[in-house]
Short mmCIF file of C-alpha atoms in Angstrom, two decimals:
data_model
loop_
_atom_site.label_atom_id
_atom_site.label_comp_id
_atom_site.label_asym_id
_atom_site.label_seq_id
_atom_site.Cartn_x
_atom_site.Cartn_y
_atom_site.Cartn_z
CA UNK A 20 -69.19 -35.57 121.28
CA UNK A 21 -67.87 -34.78 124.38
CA UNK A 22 -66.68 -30.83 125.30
CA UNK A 23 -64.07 -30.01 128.30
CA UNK A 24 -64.99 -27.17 130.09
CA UNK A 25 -62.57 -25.07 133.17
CA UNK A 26 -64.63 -25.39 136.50
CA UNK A 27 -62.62 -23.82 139.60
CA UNK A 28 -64.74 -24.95 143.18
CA UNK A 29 -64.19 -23.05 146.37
CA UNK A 30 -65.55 -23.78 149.45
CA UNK A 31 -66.93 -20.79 150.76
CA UNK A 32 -69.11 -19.99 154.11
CA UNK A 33 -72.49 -18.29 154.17
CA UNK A 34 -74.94 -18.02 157.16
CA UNK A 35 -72.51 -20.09 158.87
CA UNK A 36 -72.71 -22.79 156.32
CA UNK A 37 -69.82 -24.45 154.46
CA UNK A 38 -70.98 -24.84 150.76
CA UNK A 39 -68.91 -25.33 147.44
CA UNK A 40 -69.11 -22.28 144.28
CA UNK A 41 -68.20 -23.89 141.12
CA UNK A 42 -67.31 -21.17 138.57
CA UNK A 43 -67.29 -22.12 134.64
CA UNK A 44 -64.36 -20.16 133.76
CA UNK A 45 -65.41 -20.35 129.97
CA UNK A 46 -68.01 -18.77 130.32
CA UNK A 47 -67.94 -16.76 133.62
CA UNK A 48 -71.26 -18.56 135.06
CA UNK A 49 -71.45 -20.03 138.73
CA UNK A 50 -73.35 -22.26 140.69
CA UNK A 51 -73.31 -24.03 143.98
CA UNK A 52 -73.74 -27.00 146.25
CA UNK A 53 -73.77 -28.01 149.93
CA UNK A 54 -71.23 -30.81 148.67
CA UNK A 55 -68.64 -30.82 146.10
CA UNK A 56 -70.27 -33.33 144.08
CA UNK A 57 -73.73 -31.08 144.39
CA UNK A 58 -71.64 -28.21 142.72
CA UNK A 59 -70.72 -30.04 139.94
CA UNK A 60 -74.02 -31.07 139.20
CA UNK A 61 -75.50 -28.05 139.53
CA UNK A 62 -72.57 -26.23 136.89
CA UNK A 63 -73.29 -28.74 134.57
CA UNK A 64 -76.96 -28.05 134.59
CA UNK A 65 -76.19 -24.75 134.23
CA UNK A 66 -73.72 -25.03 131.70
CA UNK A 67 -76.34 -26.70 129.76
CA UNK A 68 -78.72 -24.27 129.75
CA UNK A 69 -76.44 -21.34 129.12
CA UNK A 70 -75.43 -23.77 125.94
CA UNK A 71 -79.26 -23.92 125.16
CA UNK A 72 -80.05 -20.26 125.65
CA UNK A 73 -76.73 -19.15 123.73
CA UNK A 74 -76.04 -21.52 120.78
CA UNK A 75 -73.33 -19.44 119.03
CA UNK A 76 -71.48 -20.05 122.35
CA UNK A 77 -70.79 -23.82 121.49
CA UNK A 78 -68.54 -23.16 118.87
CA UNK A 79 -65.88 -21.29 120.95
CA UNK A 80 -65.58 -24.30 123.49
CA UNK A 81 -63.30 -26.25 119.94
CA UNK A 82 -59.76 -26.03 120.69
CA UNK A 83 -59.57 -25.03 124.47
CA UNK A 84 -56.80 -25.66 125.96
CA UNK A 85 -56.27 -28.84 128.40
CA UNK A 86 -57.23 -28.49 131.94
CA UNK A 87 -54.56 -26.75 134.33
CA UNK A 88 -54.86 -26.51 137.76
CA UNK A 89 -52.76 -24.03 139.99
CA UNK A 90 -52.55 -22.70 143.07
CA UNK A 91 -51.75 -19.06 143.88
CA UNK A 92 -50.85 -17.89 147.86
CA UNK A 93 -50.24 -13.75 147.73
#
């Protein structure tokens, strides 16, 4: 069975380097990428293992709400 996680990417700059932080907001965990598609990856990988390590954890991803996307300019 099949779980929905929320994943926000931003492209961010370090060194001089464009790369892409993808942030699991379910369970505040991050990882990154030099491409958008390496960042996703890489949080699902990491997703996993936090899922591995933290069993209990994998009962509070029933019922989440749908993905929602927004954008906020302050």
């Amino acid at each position: 069975m099949s779980k929905a996680f929320d994943i926000v990417i931003n492209e961010e700059h370090m060194n001089k380097k464009k790369i892409f932080v993808a942030h699991c907001l379910n369970f505040g965990i991050a990882s990154q990428g030099k491409s958008v598609e390496e960042a996703m990856g890489n949080i699902k990988d990491a997703i996993k293992l936090y899922l591995e390590e933290n069993p209990e954890e994998t009962s509070k991803t029933k019922g989440l709400l749908p993905p929602m996307a927004t954008r906020l300019f302050l």
